Amino acid sequence: MKNILIAGHLPQDCLNLMGQHFSLYRMDHADNKEQFLAEHAHEIEGVSGGAIDAALMDKLPNLKIIANFGVGYDNIDVEAAKARNIVVTNTPNRLNAAVAELTLGLMIALARRIPKNHEMVRNGHWPSVKRAPLTGQLAGAKLGILGLGRIGKAVAKRAEACDMEISYFGRTDQQNDYLYFDDLTAMARHVDWLVIIAPGGEGTDKLVSAEVIEALGPDGHLVNVARGSIVDEPAMIAALEQGKLGGAALDVFENEPHMPDTLRNLPNVVLSPHAGSATRVTRQQMGAQVVDNLVAFFDTGKALDPVT
Ligand code: NDP
């Protein structure tokens, strides 16, 4: 059996399945990780779980594959892996529906004040308020998607069913039925809703700048289900406080699970704890995909979902 280092959290069903094919070295449970590595490093051929940097790769002389649990792999130094001939895999596609579903859920919650109305009813304030406050709606509104990839397309499909008008920004004009913008600020000016669903990392760092947020404007809504790093968070909070941005629905944050108190206390936000793919079915399928990649790689020399 090949030996896999578990470097960070993985769901139990993924570990159980992995354990049927491989010997697992639980560094995630080790009190002294350095000592654990000193004892076992040379036996390890694969790694899964957690953040993997160049320093860890250098400590594992026989490492051949890093199997990431998740489609986003900004937790892994992919360039360092490439330079060391280490294959990196991720879990694309199986989580598209779950993330898109949460995205639409957050949008509807924000547009229709669902959390605030729920609070109002639960706290017994309905009799004094009498009628529900009027809100916006998705139908007829313009949606701009930053990152019309696998998940972005699943969001677009669901937003179309809500009668939204779809446009997108990315590096490539995909020549499809949606309106393409090669300028993010111009798209932000055009739309009512900006959904962010592009990868994190250097290429997208603070791409949603103060200028983009200002272009979205006082009637605009920002929805981030990708990575906190993509948004200039202080600029977004300032705009929300000053009424220069209408609202935000956020599943991801710059320094999650922490966030500034101001953000937690704003009335025009809906907050979610990085739950995009967090359904039982999806997480189980992602776990199986991690193991399928490891098995395929060690059986055939080819992983199913290499990222480069
Ligand atoms: P894809 O690779 O299929 O799509 C990414 C899209 O982003 C592409 O359309 C690409 O278009 C665009 N993009 C990439 N780089 C840039 C850039 N520098 N500037 C502008 N656009 C860019 O990825 P997925 O749809 O599978 O996943 C997207 C991300 O969603 C993941 O990387 C992850 O971070 C996040 N995610 C969040 C989850 C959550 O729980 N909240 C769960 C799952 C994923 P083009 O190449 O034309 O630029």
mmCIF file of C-alpha atoms and ligand atoms in Angstrom:
data_model
loop_
_atom_site.group_PDB
_atom_site.id
_atom_site.type_symbol
_atom_site.label_atom_id
_atom_site.label_comp_id
_atom_site.label_asym_id
_atom_site.label_seq_id
_atom_site.Cartn_x
_atom_site.Cartn_y
_atom_site.Cartn_z
ATOM 1 C CA MET A 1 0.000 0.000 0.000
ATOM 2 C CA LYS A 2 1.148 3.525 -0.798
ATOM 3 C CA ASN A 3 1.433 5.979 2.093
ATOM 4 C CA ILE A 4 -0.612 9.180 2.181
ATOM 5 C CA LEU A 5 0.095 12.031 4.586
ATOM 6 C CA ILE A 6 -3.029 13.668 5.990
ATOM 7 C CA ALA A 7 -1.861 17.240 6.485
ATOM 8 C CA GLY A 8 -5.146 18.876 7.502
ATOM 9 C CA HIS A 9 -8.867 18.310 7.917
ATOM 10 C CA LEU A 10 -10.655 15.800 5.673
ATOM 11 C CA PRO A 11 -14.203 14.501 6.234
ATOM 12 C CA GLN A 12 -14.411 11.132 7.972
ATOM 13 C CA ASP A 13 -16.074 9.362 5.012
ATOM 14 C CA CYS A 14 -13.219 10.523 2.760
ATOM 15 C CA LEU A 15 -10.666 9.221 5.274
ATOM 16 C CA ASN A 16 -12.536 5.906 5.570
ATOM 17 C CA LEU A 17 -12.545 5.440 1.797
ATOM 18 C CA MET A 18 -8.913 6.517 1.480
ATOM 19 C CA GLY A 19 -7.983 4.076 4.229
ATOM 20 C CA GLN A 20 -9.349 1.199 2.118
ATOM 21 C CA HIS A 21 -6.704 1.911 -0.543
ATOM 22 C CA PHE A 22 -3.795 3.538 1.276
ATOM 23 C CA SER A 23 -1.966 3.690 4.595
ATOM 24 C CA LEU A 24 -2.798 7.023 6.198
ATOM 25 C CA TYR A 25 -0.219 9.006 8.169
ATOM 26 C CA ARG A 26 -2.225 11.351 10.386
ATOM 27 C CA MET A 27 -0.012 14.424 10.710
ATOM 28 C CA ASP A 28 -3.245 16.332 11.415
ATOM 29 C CA HIS A 29 -3.412 14.453 14.730
ATOM 30 C CA ALA A 30 0.301 14.674 15.596
ATOM 31 C CA ASP A 31 1.224 16.837 18.612
ATOM 32 C CA ASN A 32 4.676 17.475 17.220
ATOM 33 C CA LYS A 33 4.442 17.768 13.433
ATOM 34 C CA GLU A 34 8.193 18.253 12.933
ATOM 35 C CA GLN A 35 8.966 15.057 14.819
ATOM 36 C CA PHE A 36 6.206 13.225 12.932
ATOM 37 C CA LEU A 37 7.751 14.334 9.638
ATOM 38 C CA ALA A 38 11.275 13.458 10.754
ATOM 39 C CA GLU A 39 10.070 9.918 11.463
ATOM 40 C CA HIS A 40 7.865 9.347 8.398
ATOM 41 C CA ALA A 41 8.751 11.860 5.644
ATOM 42 C CA HIS A 42 10.626 9.432 3.389
ATOM 43 C CA GLU A 43 7.692 6.939 3.354
ATOM 44 C CA ILE A 44 5.157 9.465 2.041
ATOM 45 C CA GLU A 45 4.166 9.475 -1.659
ATOM 46 C CA GLY A 46 0.915 11.448 -1.514
ATOM 47 C CA VAL A 47 -0.563 14.272 0.566
ATOM 48 C CA SER A 48 -4.151 15.360 1.144
ATOM 49 C CA GLY A 49 -5.877 17.846 3.437
ATOM 50 C CA GLY A 50 -4.961 21.362 4.489
ATOM 51 C CA ALA A 51 -2.568 23.937 3.081
ATOM 52 C CA ILE A 52 0.568 22.633 1.355
ATOM 53 C CA ASP A 53 3.523 24.945 0.833
ATOM 54 C CA ALA A 54 6.980 24.541 -0.715
ATOM 55 C CA ALA A 55 8.576 23.994 2.710
ATOM 56 C CA LEU A 56 6.398 20.921 3.351
ATOM 57 C CA MET A 57 7.085 19.602 -0.165
ATOM 58 C CA ASP A 58 10.823 19.912 0.504
ATOM 59 C CA LYS A 59 10.482 17.762 3.606
ATOM 60 C CA LEU A 60 8.867 14.919 1.618
ATOM 61 C CA PRO A 61 11.529 13.558 -0.773
ATOM 62 C CA ASN A 62 9.250 10.910 -2.351
ATOM 63 C CA LEU A 63 6.128 13.050 -2.715
ATOM 64 C CA LYS A 64 4.435 12.532 -6.111
ATOM 65 C CA ILE A 65 0.876 13.817 -5.719
ATOM 66 C CA ILE A 66 -1.132 16.357 -3.714
ATOM 67 C CA ALA A 67 -4.858 15.549 -3.834
ATOM 68 C CA ASN A 68 -6.811 18.633 -2.793
ATOM 69 C CA PHE A 69 -10.260 18.353 -1.244
ATOM 70 C CA GLY A 70 -11.977 21.249 -3.061
ATOM 71 C CA VAL A 71 -12.010 22.806 -6.505
ATOM 72 C CA GLY A 72 -10.202 25.962 -5.336
ATOM 73 C CA TYR A 73 -6.531 25.213 -4.740
ATOM 74 C CA ASP A 74 -5.155 28.577 -3.598
ATOM 75 C CA ASN A 75 -4.155 26.705 -0.398
ATOM 76 C CA ILE A 76 -1.480 24.858 -2.406
ATOM 77 C CA ASP A 77 1.708 26.289 -3.883
ATOM 78 C CA VAL A 78 1.074 24.876 -7.362
ATOM 79 C CA GLU A 79 4.161 26.510 -8.909
ATOM 80 C CA ALA A 80 6.362 24.896 -6.263
ATOM 81 C CA ALA A 81 4.682 21.534 -6.941
ATOM 82 C CA LYS A 82 5.204 21.910 -10.688
ATOM 83 C CA ALA A 83 8.882 22.745 -10.181
ATOM 84 C CA ARG A 84 9.259 19.525 -8.137
ATOM 85 C CA ASN A 85 7.294 17.351 -10.622
ATOM 86 C CA ILE A 86 4.503 16.821 -8.086
ATOM 87 C CA VAL A 87 0.993 16.402 -9.532
ATOM 88 C CA VAL A 88 -1.793 18.480 -7.921
ATOM 89 C CA THR A 89 -5.434 17.407 -8.258
ATOM 90 C CA ASN A 90 -8.718 19.061 -7.253
ATOM 91 C CA THR A 91 -12.444 18.223 -7.232
ATOM 92 C CA PRO A 92 -14.138 20.058 -10.121
ATOM 93 C CA ASN A 93 -17.789 19.766 -11.259
ATOM 94 C CA ARG A 94 -19.365 17.640 -8.544
ATOM 95 C CA LEU A 95 -19.876 20.723 -6.359
ATOM 96 C CA ASN A 96 -21.261 23.027 -9.081
ATOM 97 C CA ALA A 97 -24.920 22.532 -8.172
ATOM 98 C CA ALA A 98 -24.412 22.941 -4.416
ATOM 99 C CA VAL A 99 -22.439 26.192 -4.779
ATOM 100 C CA ALA A 100 -24.842 27.601 -7.382
ATOM 101 C CA GLU A 101 -27.809 26.711 -5.207
ATOM 102 C CA LEU A 102 -26.336 28.551 -2.211
ATOM 103 C CA THR A 103 -25.528 31.537 -4.432
ATOM 104 C CA LEU A 104 -29.140 31.869 -5.552
ATOM 105 C CA GLY A 105 -30.278 31.281 -1.976
ATOM 106 C CA LEU A 106 -28.098 34.134 -0.709
ATOM 107 C CA MET A 107 -29.304 36.406 -3.512
ATOM 108 C CA ILE A 108 -32.970 35.716 -2.783
ATOM 109 C CA ALA A 109 -32.339 36.090 0.959
ATOM 110 C CA LEU A 110 -30.741 39.493 0.407
ATOM 111 C CA ALA A 111 -33.197 40.729 -2.222
ATOM 112 C CA ARG A 112 -36.283 39.667 -0.257
ATOM 113 C CA ARG A 113 -34.950 40.422 3.259
ATOM 114 C CA ILE A 114 -35.566 36.832 4.342
ATOM 115 C CA PRO A 115 -33.219 36.825 7.380
ATOM 116 C CA LYS A 116 -34.449 40.239 8.596
ATOM 117 C CA ASN A 117 -38.112 39.355 8.097
ATOM 118 C CA HIS A 118 -37.516 36.072 9.888
ATOM 119 C CA GLU A 119 -36.017 37.982 12.825
ATOM 120 C CA MET A 120 -38.917 40.430 12.822
ATOM 121 C CA VAL A 121 -41.555 37.666 12.916
ATOM 122 C CA ARG A 122 -39.657 35.556 15.435
ATOM 123 C CA ASN A 123 -39.142 38.529 17.768
ATOM 124 C CA GLY A 124 -42.855 39.307 17.779
ATOM 125 C CA HIS A 125 -42.506 42.631 15.954
ATOM 126 C CA TRP A 126 -44.889 41.797 13.108
ATOM 127 C CA PRO A 127 -48.027 43.154 14.842
ATOM 128 C CA SER A 128 -46.370 46.557 15.326
ATOM 129 C CA VAL A 129 -44.881 46.634 11.814
ATOM 130 C CA LYS A 130 -48.231 45.428 10.359
ATOM 131 C CA ARG A 131 -47.147 45.073 6.720
ATOM 132 C CA ALA A 132 -43.956 43.549 5.385
ATOM 133 C CA PRO A 133 -41.484 46.160 4.131
ATOM 134 C CA LEU A 134 -41.277 46.348 0.346
ATOM 135 C CA THR A 135 -38.134 44.876 -1.165
ATOM 136 C CA GLY A 136 -36.354 44.430 -4.459
ATOM 137 C CA GLN A 137 -36.570 41.227 -6.501
ATOM 138 C CA LEU A 138 -34.407 39.170 -8.798
ATOM 139 C CA ALA A 139 -36.874 38.973 -11.695
ATOM 140 C CA GLY A 140 -36.032 41.614 -14.276
ATOM 141 C CA ALA A 141 -32.725 42.536 -12.621
ATOM 142 C CA LYS A 142 -29.331 42.403 -14.330
ATOM 143 C CA LEU A 143 -26.749 39.909 -13.077
ATOM 144 C CA GLY A 144 -23.031 40.171 -13.819
ATOM 145 C CA ILE A 145 -20.911 37.086 -13.124
ATOM 146 C CA LEU A 146 -17.207 37.485 -12.426
ATOM 147 C CA GLY A 147 -15.924 34.077 -13.570
ATOM 148 C CA LEU A 148 -18.289 32.255 -15.918
ATOM 149 C CA GLY A 149 -16.629 28.885 -15.343
ATOM 150 C CA ARG A 150 -18.122 25.591 -14.207
ATOM 151 C CA ILE A 151 -19.893 27.057 -11.158
ATOM 152 C CA GLY A 152 -20.524 30.426 -12.837
ATOM 153 C CA LYS A 153 -22.486 28.665 -15.595
ATOM 154 C CA ALA A 154 -24.536 26.753 -13.010
ATOM 155 C CA VAL A 155 -25.321 30.118 -11.350
ATOM 156 C CA ALA A 156 -26.263 31.641 -14.719
ATOM 157 C CA LYS A 157 -28.639 28.766 -15.502
ATOM 158 C CA ARG A 158 -30.454 29.193 -12.199
ATOM 159 C CA ALA A 159 -30.517 32.993 -12.502
ATOM 160 C CA GLU A 160 -32.039 32.650 -15.986
ATOM 161 C CA ALA A 161 -34.834 30.609 -14.406
ATOM 162 C CA CYS A 162 -35.375 33.612 -12.101
ATOM 163 C CA ASP A 163 -35.768 35.843 -15.203
ATOM 164 C CA MET A 164 -32.503 37.701 -14.692
ATOM 165 C CA GLU A 165 -30.523 39.181 -17.561
ATOM 166 C CA ILE A 166 -27.013 37.680 -17.573
ATOM 167 C CA SER A 167 -23.640 39.183 -18.397
ATOM 168 C CA TYR A 168 -20.145 38.085 -17.412
ATOM 169 C CA PHE A 169 -16.552 39.223 -17.041
ATOM 170 C CA GLY A 170 -13.475 37.031 -17.466
ATOM 171 C CA ARG A 171 -10.297 36.953 -19.501
ATOM 172 C CA THR A 172 -12.015 35.219 -22.417
ATOM 173 C CA ASP A 173 -15.060 36.062 -24.513
ATOM 174 C CA GLN A 174 -16.836 32.699 -24.543
ATOM 175 C CA GLN A 175 -19.027 33.634 -27.525
ATOM 176 C CA ASN A 176 -22.243 32.455 -25.875
ATOM 177 C CA ASP A 177 -25.707 33.977 -25.394
ATOM 178 C CA TYR A 178 -24.651 36.059 -22.387
ATOM 179 C CA LEU A 179 -23.285 39.601 -22.687
ATOM 180 C CA TYR A 180 -19.483 39.657 -22.380
ATOM 181 C CA PHE A 181 -17.560 42.522 -20.728
ATOM 182 C CA ASP A 182 -13.775 42.752 -20.935
ATOM 183 C CA ASP A 183 -13.870 45.527 -18.318
ATOM 184 C CA LEU A 184 -15.070 44.641 -14.806
ATOM 185 C CA THR A 185 -15.876 48.230 -13.810
ATOM 186 C CA ALA A 186 -18.008 48.667 -16.935
ATOM 187 C CA MET A 187 -19.903 45.468 -16.107
ATOM 188 C CA ALA A 188 -20.378 46.607 -12.492
ATOM 189 C CA ARG A 189 -21.859 49.851 -13.785
ATOM 190 C CA HIS A 190 -24.236 47.903 -16.068
ATOM 191 C CA VAL A 191 -25.568 45.359 -13.550
ATOM 192 C CA ASP A 192 -27.674 45.289 -10.360
ATOM 193 C CA TRP A 193 -25.988 42.180 -8.984
ATOM 194 C CA LEU A 194 -22.328 41.155 -9.123
ATOM 195 C CA VAL A 195 -21.662 37.487 -8.344
ATOM 196 C CA ILE A 196 -18.006 36.608 -7.774
ATOM 197 C CA ILE A 197 -17.127 32.996 -8.593
ATOM 198 C CA ALA A 198 -13.539 33.065 -9.918
ATOM 199 C CA PRO A 199 -10.465 31.416 -8.353
ATOM 200 C CA GLY A 200 -8.564 33.145 -5.546
ATOM 201 C CA GLY A 201 -4.802 33.714 -5.668
ATOM 202 C CA GLU A 202 -2.540 36.347 -7.170
ATOM 203 C CA GLY A 203 -4.371 36.714 -10.509
ATOM 204 C CA THR A 204 -7.593 37.902 -8.871
ATOM 205 C CA ASP A 205 -6.279 39.586 -5.706
ATOM 206 C CA LYS A 206 -8.523 42.626 -4.902
ATOM 207 C CA LEU A 207 -9.904 42.502 -8.434
ATOM 208 C CA VAL A 208 -13.164 43.811 -6.999
ATOM 209 C CA SER A 209 -11.631 47.142 -6.045
ATOM 210 C CA ALA A 210 -13.095 50.305 -4.532
ATOM 211 C CA GLU A 211 -13.679 51.499 -8.104
ATOM 212 C CA VAL A 212 -15.658 48.372 -9.056
ATOM 213 C CA ILE A 213 -17.705 48.604 -5.842
ATOM 214 C CA GLU A 214 -18.456 52.257 -6.488
ATOM 215 C CA ALA A 215 -19.537 51.386 -10.044
ATOM 216 C CA LEU A 216 -21.958 48.796 -8.651
ATOM 217 C CA GLY A 217 -23.436 51.660 -6.667
ATOM 218 C CA PRO A 218 -26.093 52.337 -4.013
ATOM 219 C CA ASP A 219 -28.659 50.065 -5.701
ATOM 220 C CA GLY A 220 -26.096 47.363 -6.450
ATOM 221 C CA HIS A 221 -25.555 44.058 -4.655
ATOM 222 C CA LEU A 222 -22.282 42.194 -4.279
ATOM 223 C CA VAL A 223 -22.315 38.412 -3.810
ATOM 224 C CA ASN A 224 -19.024 36.677 -3.035
ATOM 225 C CA VAL A 225 -19.053 32.881 -3.049
ATOM 226 C CA ALA A 226 -15.487 32.508 -4.340
ATOM 227 C CA ARG A 227 -12.646 33.722 -2.104
ATOM 228 C CA GLY A 228 -12.384 36.699 0.272
ATOM 229 C CA SER A 229 -9.096 37.734 -1.342
ATOM 230 C CA ILE A 230 -10.901 38.779 -4.557
ATOM 231 C CA VAL A 231 -12.678 41.713 -2.874
ATOM 232 C CA ASP A 232 -11.188 44.827 -1.286
ATOM 233 C CA GLU A 233 -13.018 44.049 1.964
ATOM 234 C CA PRO A 234 -12.382 47.383 3.770
ATOM 235 C CA ALA A 235 -13.596 49.278 0.670
ATOM 236 C CA MET A 236 -16.711 47.062 0.523
ATOM 237 C CA ILE A 237 -17.471 47.610 4.221
ATOM 238 C CA ALA A 238 -16.997 51.375 3.891
ATOM 239 C CA ALA A 239 -19.300 51.468 0.856
ATOM 240 C CA LEU A 240 -21.964 49.416 2.693
ATOM 241 C CA GLU A 241 -21.731 51.720 5.732
ATOM 242 C CA GLN A 242 -21.986 54.878 3.647
ATOM 243 C CA GLY A 243 -24.853 53.644 1.449
ATOM 244 C CA LYS A 244 -22.599 53.636 -1.611
ATOM 245 C CA LEU A 245 -23.245 49.909 -2.050
ATOM 246 C CA GLY A 246 -26.800 48.590 -1.645
ATOM 247 C CA GLY A 247 -26.047 45.238 -0.051
ATOM 248 C CA ALA A 248 -23.786 42.221 0.091
ATOM 249 C CA ALA A 249 -24.255 38.471 0.472
ATOM 250 C CA LEU A 250 -21.017 36.818 1.527
ATOM 251 C CA ASP A 251 -20.007 33.184 1.902
ATOM 252 C CA VAL A 252 -16.276 33.940 2.046
ATOM 253 C CA PHE A 253 -14.123 36.521 3.840
ATOM 254 C CA GLU A 254 -10.602 37.874 3.762
ATOM 255 C CA ASN A 255 -9.653 36.439 7.160
ATOM 256 C CA GLU A 256 -12.329 33.785 7.673
ATOM 257 C CA PRO A 257 -13.699 32.552 10.010
ATOM 258 C CA HIS A 258 -13.020 36.020 11.445
ATOM 259 C CA MET A 259 -14.375 39.291 10.149
ATOM 260 C CA PRO A 260 -14.521 42.892 11.297
ATOM 261 C CA ASP A 261 -17.315 43.611 13.823
ATOM 262 C CA THR A 262 -18.628 46.345 11.517
ATOM 263 C CA LEU A 263 -19.393 43.764 8.843
ATOM 264 C CA ARG A 264 -21.239 41.501 11.295
ATOM 265 C CA ASN A 265 -23.393 44.401 12.450
ATOM 266 C CA LEU A 266 -24.381 45.926 9.109
ATOM 267 C CA PRO A 267 -28.103 45.716 8.304
ATOM 268 C CA ASN A 268 -27.677 45.260 4.548
ATOM 269 C CA VAL A 269 -25.651 42.053 4.522
ATOM 270 C CA VAL A 270 -26.390 38.336 4.542
ATOM 271 C CA LEU A 271 -23.534 36.256 5.954
ATOM 272 C CA SER A 272 -22.740 32.579 5.441
ATOM 273 C CA PRO A 273 -19.874 30.447 6.906
ATOM 274 C CA HIS A 274 -18.097 29.300 3.697
ATOM 275 C CA ALA A 275 -20.872 26.789 3.082
ATOM 276 C CA GLY A 276 -20.914 26.734 -0.751
ATOM 277 C CA SER A 277 -20.222 23.024 -1.194
ATOM 278 C CA ALA A 278 -21.336 22.001 2.297
ATOM 279 C CA THR A 279 -24.102 19.549 1.502
ATOM 280 C CA ARG A 280 -23.848 15.939 2.645
ATOM 281 C CA VAL A 281 -24.131 14.538 -0.880
ATOM 282 C CA THR A 282 -21.631 16.956 -2.407
ATOM 283 C CA ARG A 283 -19.011 16.601 0.317
ATOM 284 C CA GLN A 284 -19.321 12.800 0.094
ATOM 285 C CA GLN A 285 -18.820 12.967 -3.682
ATOM 286 C CA MET A 286 -15.856 15.327 -3.292
ATOM 287 C CA GLY A 287 -14.257 12.891 -0.857
ATOM 288 C CA ALA A 288 -14.705 10.036 -3.330
ATOM 289 C CA GLN A 289 -13.203 12.237 -6.067
ATOM 290 C CA VAL A 290 -10.089 12.874 -3.945
ATOM 291 C CA VAL A 291 -9.633 9.114 -3.486
ATOM 292 C CA ASP A 292 -10.404 8.360 -7.180
ATOM 293 C CA ASN A 293 -7.594 10.745 -8.151
ATOM 294 C CA LEU A 294 -5.098 9.081 -5.825
ATOM 295 C CA VAL A 295 -6.082 5.585 -6.955
ATOM 296 C CA ALA A 296 -5.943 6.498 -10.676
ATOM 297 C CA PHE A 297 -2.572 8.190 -10.249
ATOM 298 C CA PHE A 298 -0.932 5.290 -8.426
ATOM 299 C CA ASP A 299 -2.587 2.649 -10.680
ATOM 300 C CA THR A 300 -2.029 4.285 -14.076
ATOM 301 C CA GLY A 301 0.389 7.169 -13.550
ATOM 302 C CA LYS A 302 -2.355 9.593 -14.611
ATOM 303 C CA ALA A 303 -4.611 11.548 -12.228
ATOM 304 C CA LEU A 304 -8.233 12.232 -13.233
ATOM 305 C CA ASP A 305 -8.322 15.922 -12.306
ATOM 306 C CA PRO A 306 -4.832 17.416 -12.507
ATOM 307 C CA VAL A 307 -4.888 21.207 -12.176
ATOM 308 C CA THR A 308 -1.977 21.878 -14.511
HETATM 309 P P1 NDP B 1 -13.485 27.403 -13.170
HETATM 310 O O1 NDP B 1 -12.026 27.291 -13.376
HETATM 311 O O2 NDP B 1 -14.387 26.479 -13.915
HETATM 312 O O3 NDP B 1 -13.971 28.887 -13.506
HETATM 313 C C1 NDP B 1 -13.258 29.996 -13.103
HETATM 314 C C2 NDP B 1 -13.705 31.203 -13.921
HETATM 315 O O4 NDP B 1 -12.984 32.330 -13.446
HETATM 316 C C3 NDP B 1 -13.431 31.074 -15.399
HETATM 317 O O5 NDP B 1 -14.588 31.446 -16.092
HETATM 318 C C4 NDP B 1 -12.297 32.060 -15.677
HETATM 319 O O6 NDP B 1 -12.537 32.687 -16.935
HETATM 320 C C5 NDP B 1 -12.441 33.065 -14.541
HETATM 321 N N1 NDP B 1 -11.135 33.609 -14.156
HETATM 322 C C6 NDP B 1 -10.037 32.925 -13.778
HETATM 323 N N2 NDP B 1 -9.015 33.773 -13.529
HETATM 324 C C7 NDP B 1 -9.489 35.006 -13.759
HETATM 325 C C8 NDP B 1 -8.910 36.302 -13.698
HETATM 326 N N3 NDP B 1 -7.632 36.478 -13.342
HETATM 327 N N4 NDP B 1 -9.684 37.364 -13.999
HETATM 328 C C9 NDP B 1 -10.968 37.178 -14.357
HETATM 329 N N5 NDP B 1 -11.573 35.983 -14.446
HETATM 330 C C10 NDP B 1 -10.838 34.908 -14.152
HETATM 331 O O7 NDP B 1 -13.698 27.279 -11.603
HETATM 332 P P2 NDP B 1 -14.992 26.782 -10.806
HETATM 333 O O8 NDP B 1 -16.188 27.422 -11.387
HETATM 334 O O9 NDP B 1 -14.967 25.309 -10.676
HETATM 335 O O10 NDP B 1 -14.668 27.400 -9.341
HETATM 336 C C11 NDP B 1 -14.455 28.788 -9.185
HETATM 337 C C12 NDP B 1 -13.995 29.105 -7.774
HETATM 338 O O11 NDP B 1 -15.079 29.021 -6.879
HETATM 339 C C13 NDP B 1 -12.962 28.172 -7.169
HETATM 340 O O12 NDP B 1 -11.660 28.465 -7.624
HETATM 341 C C14 NDP B 1 -13.129 28.406 -5.691
HETATM 342 O O13 NDP B 1 -12.251 29.393 -5.221
HETATM 343 C C15 NDP B 1 -14.568 28.922 -5.561
HETATM 344 N N6 NDP B 1 -15.396 27.979 -4.800
HETATM 345 C C16 NDP B 1 -16.001 28.385 -3.639
HETATM 346 C C17 NDP B 1 -16.764 27.501 -2.901
HETATM 347 C C18 NDP B 1 -17.441 27.907 -1.639
HETATM 348 O O14 NDP B 1 -17.664 27.062 -0.777
HETATM 349 N N7 NDP B 1 -17.836 29.150 -1.470
HETATM 350 C C19 NDP B 1 -16.920 26.092 -3.294
HETATM 351 C C20 NDP B 1 -16.296 25.798 -4.566
HETATM 352 C C21 NDP B 1 -15.556 26.707 -5.265
HETATM 353 P P3 NDP B 1 -11.344 33.138 -17.900
HETATM 354 O O15 NDP B 1 -10.382 31.982 -17.946
HETATM 355 O O16 NDP B 1 -12.004 33.446 -19.187
HETATM 356 O O17 NDP B 1 -10.765 34.354 -17.237
#
